[in-house]
Coordinates of C-alpha atoms in Angstrom, one line a residue:
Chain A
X1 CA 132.7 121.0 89.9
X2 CA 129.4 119.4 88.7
X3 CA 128.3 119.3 85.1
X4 CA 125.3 121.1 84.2
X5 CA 122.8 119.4 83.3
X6 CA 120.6 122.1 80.7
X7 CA 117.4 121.3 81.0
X8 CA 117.0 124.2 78.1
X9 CA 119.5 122.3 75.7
X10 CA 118.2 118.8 76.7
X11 CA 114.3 120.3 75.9
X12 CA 115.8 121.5 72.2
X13 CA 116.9 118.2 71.5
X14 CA 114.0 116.4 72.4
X15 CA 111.8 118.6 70.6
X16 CA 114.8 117.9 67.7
X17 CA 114.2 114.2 67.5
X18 CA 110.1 114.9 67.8
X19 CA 109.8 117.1 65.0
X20 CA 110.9 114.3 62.8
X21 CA 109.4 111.9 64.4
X22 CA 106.1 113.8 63.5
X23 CA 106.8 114.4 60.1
X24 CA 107.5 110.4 59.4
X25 CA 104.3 109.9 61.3
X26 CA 102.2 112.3 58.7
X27 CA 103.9 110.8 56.0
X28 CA 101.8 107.5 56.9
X29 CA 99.3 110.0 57.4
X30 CA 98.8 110.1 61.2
X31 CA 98.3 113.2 62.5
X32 CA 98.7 113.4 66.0
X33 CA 96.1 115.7 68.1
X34 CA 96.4 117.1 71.5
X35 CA 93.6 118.5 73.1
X36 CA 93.7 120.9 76.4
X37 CA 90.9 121.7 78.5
X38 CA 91.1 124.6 80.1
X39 CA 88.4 126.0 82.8
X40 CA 88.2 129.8 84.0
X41 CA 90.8 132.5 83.6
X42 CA 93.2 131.7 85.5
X43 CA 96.2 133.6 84.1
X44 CA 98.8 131.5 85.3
X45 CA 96.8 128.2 83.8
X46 CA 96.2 130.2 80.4
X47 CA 99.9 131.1 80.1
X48 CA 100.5 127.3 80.4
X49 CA 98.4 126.2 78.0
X50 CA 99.4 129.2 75.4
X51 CA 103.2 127.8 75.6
X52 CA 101.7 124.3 75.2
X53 CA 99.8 125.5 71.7
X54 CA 102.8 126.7 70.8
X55 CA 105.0 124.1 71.0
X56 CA 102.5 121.7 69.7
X57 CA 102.3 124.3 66.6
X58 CA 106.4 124.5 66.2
X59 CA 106.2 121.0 66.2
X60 CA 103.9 119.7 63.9
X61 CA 101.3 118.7 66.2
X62 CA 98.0 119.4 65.8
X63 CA 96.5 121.2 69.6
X64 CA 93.0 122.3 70.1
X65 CA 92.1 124.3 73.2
X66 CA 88.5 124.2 74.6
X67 CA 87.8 127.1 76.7
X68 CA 85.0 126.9 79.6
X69 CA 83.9 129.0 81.7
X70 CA 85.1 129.2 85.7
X71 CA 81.4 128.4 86.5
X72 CA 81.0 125.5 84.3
X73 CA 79.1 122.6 85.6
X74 CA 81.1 119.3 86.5
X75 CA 78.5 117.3 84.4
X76 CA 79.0 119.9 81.2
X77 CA 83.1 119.6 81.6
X78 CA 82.8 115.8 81.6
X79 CA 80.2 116.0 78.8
X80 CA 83.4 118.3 76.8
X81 CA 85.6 114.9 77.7
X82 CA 83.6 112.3 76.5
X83 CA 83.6 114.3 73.6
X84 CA 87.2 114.2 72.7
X85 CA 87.4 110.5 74.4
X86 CA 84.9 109.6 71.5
X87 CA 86.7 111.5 68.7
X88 CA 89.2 109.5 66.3
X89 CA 91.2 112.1 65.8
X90 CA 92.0 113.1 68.9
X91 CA 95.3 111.1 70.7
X92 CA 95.4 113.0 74.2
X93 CA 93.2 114.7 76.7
X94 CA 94.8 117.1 79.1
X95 CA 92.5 118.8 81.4
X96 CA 94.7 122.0 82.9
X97 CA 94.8 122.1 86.6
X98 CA 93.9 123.5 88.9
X99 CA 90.4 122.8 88.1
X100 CA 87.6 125.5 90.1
X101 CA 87.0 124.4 93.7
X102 CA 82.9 123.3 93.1
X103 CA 84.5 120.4 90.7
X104 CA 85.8 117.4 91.6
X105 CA 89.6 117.0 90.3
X106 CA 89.6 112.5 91.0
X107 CA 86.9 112.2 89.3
X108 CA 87.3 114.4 86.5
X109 CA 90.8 113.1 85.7
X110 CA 89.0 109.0 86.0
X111 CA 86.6 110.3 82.9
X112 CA 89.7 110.8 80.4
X113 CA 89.9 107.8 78.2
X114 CA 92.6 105.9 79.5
X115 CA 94.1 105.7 76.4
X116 CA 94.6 109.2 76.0
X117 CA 95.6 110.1 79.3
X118 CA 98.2 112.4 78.3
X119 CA 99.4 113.2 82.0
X120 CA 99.8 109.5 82.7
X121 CA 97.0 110.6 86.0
X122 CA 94.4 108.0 85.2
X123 CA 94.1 105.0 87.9
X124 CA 94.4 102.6 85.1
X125 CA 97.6 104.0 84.0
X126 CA 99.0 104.2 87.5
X127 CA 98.2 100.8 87.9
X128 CA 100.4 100.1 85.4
X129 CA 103.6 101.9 87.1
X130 CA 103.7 98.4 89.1
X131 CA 104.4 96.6 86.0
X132 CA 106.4 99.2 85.2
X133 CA 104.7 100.1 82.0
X134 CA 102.5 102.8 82.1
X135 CA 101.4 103.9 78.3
X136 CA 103.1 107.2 79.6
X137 CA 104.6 108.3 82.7
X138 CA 103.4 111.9 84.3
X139 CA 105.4 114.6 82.3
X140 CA 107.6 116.1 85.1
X141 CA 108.8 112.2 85.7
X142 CA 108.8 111.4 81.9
X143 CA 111.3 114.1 81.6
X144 CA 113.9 113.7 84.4
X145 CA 114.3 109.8 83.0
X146 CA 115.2 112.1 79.8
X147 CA 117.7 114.6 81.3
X148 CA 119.2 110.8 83.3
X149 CA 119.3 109.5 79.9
X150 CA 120.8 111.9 77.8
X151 CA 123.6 112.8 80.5
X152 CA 124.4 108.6 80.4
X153 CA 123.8 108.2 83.8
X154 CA 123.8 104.6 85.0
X155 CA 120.2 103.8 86.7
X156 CA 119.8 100.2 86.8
X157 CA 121.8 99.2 90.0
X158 CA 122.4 102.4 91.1
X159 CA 120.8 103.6 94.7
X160 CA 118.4 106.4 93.8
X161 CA 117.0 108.5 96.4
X162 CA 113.4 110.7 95.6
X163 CA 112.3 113.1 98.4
X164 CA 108.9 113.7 98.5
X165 CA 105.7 111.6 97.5
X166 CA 103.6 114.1 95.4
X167 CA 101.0 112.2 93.2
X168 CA 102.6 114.2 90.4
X169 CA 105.9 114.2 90.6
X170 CA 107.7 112.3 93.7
X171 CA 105.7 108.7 93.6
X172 CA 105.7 108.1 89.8
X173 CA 109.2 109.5 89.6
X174 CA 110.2 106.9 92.4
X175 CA 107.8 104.2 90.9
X176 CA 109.7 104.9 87.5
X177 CA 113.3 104.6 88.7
X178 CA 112.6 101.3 90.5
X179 CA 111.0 100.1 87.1
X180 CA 114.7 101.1 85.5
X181 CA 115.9 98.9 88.0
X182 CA 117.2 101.3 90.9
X183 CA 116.9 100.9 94.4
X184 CA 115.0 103.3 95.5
X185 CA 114.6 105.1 98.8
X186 CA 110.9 107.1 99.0
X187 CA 111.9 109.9 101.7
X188 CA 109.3 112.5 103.0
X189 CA 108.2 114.6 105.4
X190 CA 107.9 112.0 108.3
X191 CA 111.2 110.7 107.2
X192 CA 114.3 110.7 110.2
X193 CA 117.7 111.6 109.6
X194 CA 116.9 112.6 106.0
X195 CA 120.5 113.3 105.1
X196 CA 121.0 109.7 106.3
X197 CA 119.5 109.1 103.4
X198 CA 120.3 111.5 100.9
X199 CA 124.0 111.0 101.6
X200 CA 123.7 107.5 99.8
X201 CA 122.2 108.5 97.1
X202 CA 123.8 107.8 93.1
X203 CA 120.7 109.8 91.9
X204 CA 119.3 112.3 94.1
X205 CA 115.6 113.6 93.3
X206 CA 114.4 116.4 95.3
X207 CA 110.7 117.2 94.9
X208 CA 109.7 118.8 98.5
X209 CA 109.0 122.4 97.7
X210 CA 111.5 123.3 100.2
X211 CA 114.4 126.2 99.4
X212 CA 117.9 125.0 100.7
X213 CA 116.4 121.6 101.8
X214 CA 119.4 120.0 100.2
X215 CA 123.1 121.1 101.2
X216 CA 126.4 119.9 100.4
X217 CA 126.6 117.9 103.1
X218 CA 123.9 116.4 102.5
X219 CA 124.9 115.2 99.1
X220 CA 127.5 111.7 98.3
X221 CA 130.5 113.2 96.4
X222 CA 129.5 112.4 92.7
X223 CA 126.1 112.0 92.5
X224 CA 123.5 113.3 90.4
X225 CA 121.1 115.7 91.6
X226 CA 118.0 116.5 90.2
X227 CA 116.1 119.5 91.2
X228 CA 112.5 119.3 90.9
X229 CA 111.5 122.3 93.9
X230 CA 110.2 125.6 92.3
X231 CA 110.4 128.1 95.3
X232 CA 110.7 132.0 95.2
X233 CA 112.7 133.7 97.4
X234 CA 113.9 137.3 97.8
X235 CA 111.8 137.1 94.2
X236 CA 113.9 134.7 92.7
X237 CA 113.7 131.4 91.5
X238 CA 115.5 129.2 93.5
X239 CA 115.4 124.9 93.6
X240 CA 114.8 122.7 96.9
X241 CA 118.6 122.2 96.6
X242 CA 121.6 125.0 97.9
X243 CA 123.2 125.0 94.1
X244 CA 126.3 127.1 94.8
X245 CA 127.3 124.5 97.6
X246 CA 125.7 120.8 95.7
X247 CA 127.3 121.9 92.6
X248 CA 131.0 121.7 94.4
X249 CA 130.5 118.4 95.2
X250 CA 128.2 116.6 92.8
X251 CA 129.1 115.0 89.8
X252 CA 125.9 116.6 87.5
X253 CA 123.2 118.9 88.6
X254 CA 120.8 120.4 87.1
X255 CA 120.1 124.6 87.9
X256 CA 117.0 125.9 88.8
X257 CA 115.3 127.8 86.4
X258 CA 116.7 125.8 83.6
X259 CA 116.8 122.1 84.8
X260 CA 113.6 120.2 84.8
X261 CA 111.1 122.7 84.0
X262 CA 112.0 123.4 80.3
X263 CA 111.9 119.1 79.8
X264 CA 108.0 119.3 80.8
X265 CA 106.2 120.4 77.9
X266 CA 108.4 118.8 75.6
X267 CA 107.6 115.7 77.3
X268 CA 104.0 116.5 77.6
X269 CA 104.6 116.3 73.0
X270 CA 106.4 113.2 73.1
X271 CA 103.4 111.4 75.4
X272 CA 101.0 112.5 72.7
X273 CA 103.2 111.5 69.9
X274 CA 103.5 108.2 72.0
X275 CA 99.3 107.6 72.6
X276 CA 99.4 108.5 69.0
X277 CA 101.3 105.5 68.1
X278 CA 100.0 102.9 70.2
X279 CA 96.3 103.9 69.3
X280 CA 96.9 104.3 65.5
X281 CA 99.4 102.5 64.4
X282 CA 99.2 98.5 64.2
X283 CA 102.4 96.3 65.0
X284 CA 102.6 96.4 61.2
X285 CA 103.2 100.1 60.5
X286 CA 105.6 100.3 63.2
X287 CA 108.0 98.3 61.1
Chain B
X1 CA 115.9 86.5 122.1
X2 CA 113.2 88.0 119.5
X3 CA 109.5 87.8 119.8
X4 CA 107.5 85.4 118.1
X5 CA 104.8 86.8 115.8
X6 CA 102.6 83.8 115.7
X7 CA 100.2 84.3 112.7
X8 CA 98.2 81.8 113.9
X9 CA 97.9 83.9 116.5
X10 CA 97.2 86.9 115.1
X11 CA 94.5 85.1 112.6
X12 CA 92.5 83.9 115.3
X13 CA 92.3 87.5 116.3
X14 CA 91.2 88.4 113.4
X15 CA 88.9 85.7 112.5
X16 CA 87.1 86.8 116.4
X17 CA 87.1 90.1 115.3
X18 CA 85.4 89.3 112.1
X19 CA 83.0 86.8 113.2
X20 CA 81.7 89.4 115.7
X21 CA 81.3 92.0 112.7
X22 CA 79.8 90.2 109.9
X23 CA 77.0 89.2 113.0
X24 CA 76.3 92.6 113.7
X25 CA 76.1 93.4 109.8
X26 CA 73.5 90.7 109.6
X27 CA 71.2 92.2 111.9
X28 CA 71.4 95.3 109.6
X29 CA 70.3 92.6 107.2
X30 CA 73.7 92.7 105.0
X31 CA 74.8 89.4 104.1
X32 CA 79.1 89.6 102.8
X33 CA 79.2 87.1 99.9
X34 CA 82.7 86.1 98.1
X35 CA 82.3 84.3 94.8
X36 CA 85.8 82.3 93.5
X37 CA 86.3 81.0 90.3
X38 CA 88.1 78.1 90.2
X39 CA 89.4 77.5 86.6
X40 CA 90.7 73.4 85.9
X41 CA 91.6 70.9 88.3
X42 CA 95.4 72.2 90.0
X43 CA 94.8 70.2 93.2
X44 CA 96.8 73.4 94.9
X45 CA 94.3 75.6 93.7
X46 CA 91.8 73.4 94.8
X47 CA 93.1 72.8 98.1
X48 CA 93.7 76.6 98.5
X49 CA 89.7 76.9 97.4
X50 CA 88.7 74.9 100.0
X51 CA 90.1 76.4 103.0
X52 CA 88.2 80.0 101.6
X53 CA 85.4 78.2 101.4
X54 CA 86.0 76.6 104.6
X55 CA 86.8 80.4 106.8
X56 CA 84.1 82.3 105.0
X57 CA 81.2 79.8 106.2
X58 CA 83.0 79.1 109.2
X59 CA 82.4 83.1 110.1
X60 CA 78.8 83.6 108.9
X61 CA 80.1 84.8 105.1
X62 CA 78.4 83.5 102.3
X63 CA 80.8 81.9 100.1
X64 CA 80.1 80.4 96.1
X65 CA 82.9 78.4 94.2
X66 CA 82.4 78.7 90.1
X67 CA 84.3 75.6 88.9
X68 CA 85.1 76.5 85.3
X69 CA 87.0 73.1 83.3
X70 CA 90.7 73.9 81.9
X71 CA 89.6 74.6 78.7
X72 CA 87.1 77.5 78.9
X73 CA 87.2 79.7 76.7
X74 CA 88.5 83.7 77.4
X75 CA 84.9 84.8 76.5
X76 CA 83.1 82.2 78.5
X77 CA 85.0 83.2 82.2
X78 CA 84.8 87.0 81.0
X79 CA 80.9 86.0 81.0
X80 CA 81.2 84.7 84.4
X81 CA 82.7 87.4 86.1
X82 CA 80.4 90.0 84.4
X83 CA 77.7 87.6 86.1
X84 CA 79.0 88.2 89.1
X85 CA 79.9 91.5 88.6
X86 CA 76.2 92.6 87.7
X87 CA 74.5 90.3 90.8
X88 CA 74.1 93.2 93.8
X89 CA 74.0 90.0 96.0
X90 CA 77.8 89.6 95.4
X91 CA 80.4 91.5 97.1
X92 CA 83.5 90.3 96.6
X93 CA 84.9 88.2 93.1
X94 CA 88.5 86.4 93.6
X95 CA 89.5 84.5 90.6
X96 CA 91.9 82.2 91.7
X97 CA 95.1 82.4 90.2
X98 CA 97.0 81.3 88.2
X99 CA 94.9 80.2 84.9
X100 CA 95.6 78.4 82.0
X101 CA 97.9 79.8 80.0
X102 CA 95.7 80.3 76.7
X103 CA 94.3 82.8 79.1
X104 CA 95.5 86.7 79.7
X105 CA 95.1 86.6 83.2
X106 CA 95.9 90.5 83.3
X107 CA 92.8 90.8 81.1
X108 CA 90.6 88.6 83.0
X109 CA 91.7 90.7 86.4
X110 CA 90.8 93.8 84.4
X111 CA 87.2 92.6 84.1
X112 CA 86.2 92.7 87.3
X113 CA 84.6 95.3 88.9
X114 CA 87.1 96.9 90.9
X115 CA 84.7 97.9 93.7
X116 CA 84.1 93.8 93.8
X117 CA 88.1 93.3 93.5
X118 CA 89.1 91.7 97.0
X119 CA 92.4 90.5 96.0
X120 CA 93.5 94.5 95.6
X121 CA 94.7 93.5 92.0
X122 CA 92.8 95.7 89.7
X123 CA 94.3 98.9 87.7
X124 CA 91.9 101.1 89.2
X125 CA 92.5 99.8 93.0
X126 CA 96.6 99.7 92.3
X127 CA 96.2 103.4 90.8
X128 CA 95.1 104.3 94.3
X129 CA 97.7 102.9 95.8
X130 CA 99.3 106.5 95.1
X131 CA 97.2 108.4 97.3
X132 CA 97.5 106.0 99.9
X133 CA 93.4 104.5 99.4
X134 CA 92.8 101.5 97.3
X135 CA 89.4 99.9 98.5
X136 CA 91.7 97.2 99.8
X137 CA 95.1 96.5 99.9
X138 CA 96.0 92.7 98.3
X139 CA 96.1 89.7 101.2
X140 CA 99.5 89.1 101.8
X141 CA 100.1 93.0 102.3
X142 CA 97.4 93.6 104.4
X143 CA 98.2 90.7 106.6
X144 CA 102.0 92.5 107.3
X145 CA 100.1 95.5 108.2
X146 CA 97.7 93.6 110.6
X147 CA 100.9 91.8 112.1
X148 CA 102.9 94.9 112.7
X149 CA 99.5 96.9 114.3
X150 CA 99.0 93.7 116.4
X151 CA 102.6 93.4 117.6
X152 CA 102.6 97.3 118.5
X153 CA 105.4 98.2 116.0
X154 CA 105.4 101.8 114.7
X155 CA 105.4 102.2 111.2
X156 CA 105.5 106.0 110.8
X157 CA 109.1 107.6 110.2
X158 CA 110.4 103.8 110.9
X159 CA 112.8 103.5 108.0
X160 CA 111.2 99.9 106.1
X161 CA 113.3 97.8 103.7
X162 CA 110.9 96.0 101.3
X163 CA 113.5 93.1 99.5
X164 CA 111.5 91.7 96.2
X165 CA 109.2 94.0 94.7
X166 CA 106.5 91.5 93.1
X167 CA 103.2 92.7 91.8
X168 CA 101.4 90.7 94.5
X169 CA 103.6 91.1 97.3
X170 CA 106.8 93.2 97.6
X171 CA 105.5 96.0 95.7
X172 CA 102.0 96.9 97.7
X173 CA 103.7 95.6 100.7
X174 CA 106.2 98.9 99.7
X175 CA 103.2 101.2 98.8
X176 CA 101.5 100.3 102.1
X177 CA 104.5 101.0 104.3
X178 CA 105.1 104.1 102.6
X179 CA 101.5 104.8 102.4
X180 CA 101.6 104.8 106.4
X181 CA 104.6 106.9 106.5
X182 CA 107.6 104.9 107.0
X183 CA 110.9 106.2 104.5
X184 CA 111.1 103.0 102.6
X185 CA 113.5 101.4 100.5
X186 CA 112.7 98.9 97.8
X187 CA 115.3 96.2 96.8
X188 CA 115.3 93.9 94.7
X189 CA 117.9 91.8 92.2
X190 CA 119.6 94.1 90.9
X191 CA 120.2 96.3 94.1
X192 CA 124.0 95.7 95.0
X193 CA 125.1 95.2 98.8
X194 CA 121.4 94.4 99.4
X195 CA 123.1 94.2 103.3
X196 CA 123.5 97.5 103.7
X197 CA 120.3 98.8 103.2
X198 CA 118.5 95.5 105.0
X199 CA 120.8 96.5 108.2
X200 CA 119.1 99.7 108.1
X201 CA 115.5 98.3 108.4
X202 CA 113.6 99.0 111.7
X203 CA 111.1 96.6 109.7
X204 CA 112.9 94.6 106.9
X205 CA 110.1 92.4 104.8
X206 CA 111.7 89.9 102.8
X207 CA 109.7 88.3 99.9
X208 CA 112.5 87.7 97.4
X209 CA 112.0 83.6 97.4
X210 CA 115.3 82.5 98.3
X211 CA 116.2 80.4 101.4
X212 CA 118.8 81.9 103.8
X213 CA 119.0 84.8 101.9
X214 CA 119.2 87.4 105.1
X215 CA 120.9 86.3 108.4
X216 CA 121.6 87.6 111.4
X217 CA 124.7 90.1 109.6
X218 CA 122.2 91.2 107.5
X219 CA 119.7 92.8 110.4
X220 CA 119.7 95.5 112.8
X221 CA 119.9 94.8 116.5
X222 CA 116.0 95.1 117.1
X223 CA 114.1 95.1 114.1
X224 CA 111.2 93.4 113.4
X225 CA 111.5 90.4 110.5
X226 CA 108.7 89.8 108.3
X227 CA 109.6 86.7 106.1
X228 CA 107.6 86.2 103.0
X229 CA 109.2 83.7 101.3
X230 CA 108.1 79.9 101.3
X231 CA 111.1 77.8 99.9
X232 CA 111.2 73.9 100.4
X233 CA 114.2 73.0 101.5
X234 CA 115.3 69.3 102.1
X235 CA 111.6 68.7 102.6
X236 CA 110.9 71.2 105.0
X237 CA 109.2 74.5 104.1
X238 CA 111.4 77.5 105.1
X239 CA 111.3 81.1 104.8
X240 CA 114.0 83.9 103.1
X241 CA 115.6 84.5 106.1
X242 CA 117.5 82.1 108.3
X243 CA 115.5 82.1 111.1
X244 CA 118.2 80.6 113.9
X245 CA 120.8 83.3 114.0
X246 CA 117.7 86.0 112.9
X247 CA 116.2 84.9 116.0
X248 CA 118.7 86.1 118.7
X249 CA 119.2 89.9 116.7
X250 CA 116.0 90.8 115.9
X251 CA 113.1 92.2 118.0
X252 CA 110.6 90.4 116.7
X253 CA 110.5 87.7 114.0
X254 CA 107.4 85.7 111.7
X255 CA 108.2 82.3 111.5
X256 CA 107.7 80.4 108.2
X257 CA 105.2 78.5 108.2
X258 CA 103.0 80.1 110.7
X259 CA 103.9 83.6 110.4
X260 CA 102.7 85.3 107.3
X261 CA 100.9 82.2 105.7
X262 CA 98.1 82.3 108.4
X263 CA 97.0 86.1 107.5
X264 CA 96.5 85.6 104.2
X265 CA 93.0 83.8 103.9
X266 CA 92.0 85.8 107.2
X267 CA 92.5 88.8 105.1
X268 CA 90.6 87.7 102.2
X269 CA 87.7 87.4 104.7
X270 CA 88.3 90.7 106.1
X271 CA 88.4 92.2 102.8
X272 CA 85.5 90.7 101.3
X273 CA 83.5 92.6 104.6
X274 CA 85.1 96.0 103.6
X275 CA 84.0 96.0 100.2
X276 CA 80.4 94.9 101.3
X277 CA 80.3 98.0 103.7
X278 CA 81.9 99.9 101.4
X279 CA 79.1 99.0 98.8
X280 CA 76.3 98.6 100.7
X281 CA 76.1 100.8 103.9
X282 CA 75.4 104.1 103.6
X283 CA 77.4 106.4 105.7
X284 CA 73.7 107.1 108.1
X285 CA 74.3 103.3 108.4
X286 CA 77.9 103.5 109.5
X287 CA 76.8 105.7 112.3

């Protein structure tokens, strides 16, 4: 029987170690800032970005959210950015997507100071995933290294296998575990044989979008599994992976509700609390 | 017995193919220019200079060297490139690498412009290298592409094993193939049994820089080889892979030298072209 890897538990912890973090950062007076742009009324985006306030808050993180309208003009939402890119106090710049169809999402995302790109979407930090150094990596990819590292899961060395390329999740997550010195496998939907590949796999990311993509079978006796697929079925929430049959046979897993998604917004703090750093504190301070 | 891709070959197609297109972008009055800086006096730099020089006029480009002594300052080749970068007469800008070492060559790449940035390099062009669209892909990888199209070798849902994962080579070479749907797998030194993934490659690329480091054990019945690696050996250059007992497995095999090597200055020509269109034609003239 697999261990359970709680995303829930793993999110408290984080959020554990951030909150003092903060405090020792305000103590050399630095007070981190997160700002959220959020466009129409979507309620689904406006739930996100209410449990994103609120966490900020909890933490000790200052978060301002700047509210435009769903017919706001492309040239007025980047006039909102340049804004916060030219504000001290500000540290990150999340715009909240989706963004309304008449705007264009690229070019949006290329007018956040690089520097404060938050989500870790800019082409100047993805440029840096081939160094492996990003300032930060994309939150959803941020946090699964978290959940790998606080379960003491080997991944230098270890053959790690990511299924699906998403700009948001699949490709950084694979560009992240060959920068921690995996081998990785990039598998998607033209791939062959998939379970070919899965079966090898020491660390198993599954990010397709796909209910029961993933089967015991599929799966080498030990791995870890990480379930990244949000899919509703029979109005559930269910993974891209079959948990009742993986979790017989892997060696950790993480559920779905409960596994990755709960890491996110934590991770979404500890990128600001990281741009924070960099931008404000000189190698001096960090002693 | 494998077939011989002959990059000699394959750059004179190229180079006919490019002559014929730069003519016809001449009659639409569009002149491609490359400018290279050349800092100090490595005679390999200057050697590899001269055979840029040498292709571009050779096939109607315009082509300007800016010699720069040893000891410039940061500033002073910063101030070049933004020359460069501001003169609408120049397309392309390829500062030759590497520079002195009281340089920061990843700061002087980051100066110029990326839509001038023929060697591929820059953050911004890398970042796109996610969504499968940087302006141009760097020389060496392009020049594996342009093999496997002109040898007729599927890429898509081939299963490609990418061994090194360089900034310059194995790692764009990986983004490409994946980019182009194949399921690839990227190895590098700390990927253990690096065998049984290369003996899983329908195209295995090898650009580790190690003589003899994949024979014929190490390859699938059929696959097609691309060796990256230039190793002297006993006075004789040589490639990663031990071409002799390669030779009778695989399906089709670049030698070293004259397999990869050839493609690379061709490609630098070819890209140079796509960034003028790129810049200059509007899409009424593309018609």
């Amino acid at each position: 029987m697999a261990r359970i890897l709680d995303g829930k538990v793993i999110a408290a912890a984080v959020k554990q170690d951030l909150a003092m973090e903060i405090a020792q950062l305000r103590e050399k007076e630095v007070q981190p800032k997160l700002v959220v742009v959020l466009v129409g009324d979507d309620a689904a985006s406006a739930s996100y970005v209410r449990s994103k306030e609120r966490m900020a808050r909890e933490l000790g993180l200052e978060a301002e959210v700047i509210k435009l309208s769903a017919d706001v003009s492309e040239s007025e939402l980047m006039r909102q950015i340049e804004l916060q890119n030219a504000d001290d106090s500000v540290d990150a710049v999340l715009v909240q997507l989706p963004l309304p169809e008449h705007i264009d999402t690229d070019w949006v995302l290329m007018g956040v100071d690089p520097t404060k790109d938050v989500d870790g979407f800019h082409p100047q930090n993805i440029g840096r995933y081939a160094i492996g150094s990003p300032l930060v990596w994309p939150c959803t990819t941020a946090g699964i290294l978290e959940i790998l590292e606080r379960a003491n899961a080997p991944v230098a060395g270890q053959t790690a296998v990511v299924v699906g390329r998403s700009r948001i999740v699949g490709w950084p997550t694979a560009q992240l575990l060959l920068a921690h010195n995996a081998t990785v496998v990039q598998c998607h939907r033209q791939t062959r044989n998939l379970a070919e590949f899965t079966r090898q796999a020491d660390i198993l990311v599954v990010a397709a979008g796909q209910a029961g993509l993933i089967r015991a079978d599929d799966v080498k006796a030990g791995a870890v599994v990480i379930d990244v697929g949000i899919n509703r079925v029979d109005g559930h929430l269910v993974g891209d992976v079959d948990f009742d049959s993986v979790v017989q046979k892997a060696g950790a897993i993480t559920p779905v509700p409960g596994g990755v998604g709960p890491l996110t917004v934590a991770m979404l703090m500890k990128n600001t609390v990281r741009l924070a750093r960099i931008r404000r504190l000189t190698k001096e301070d960090e002693r």
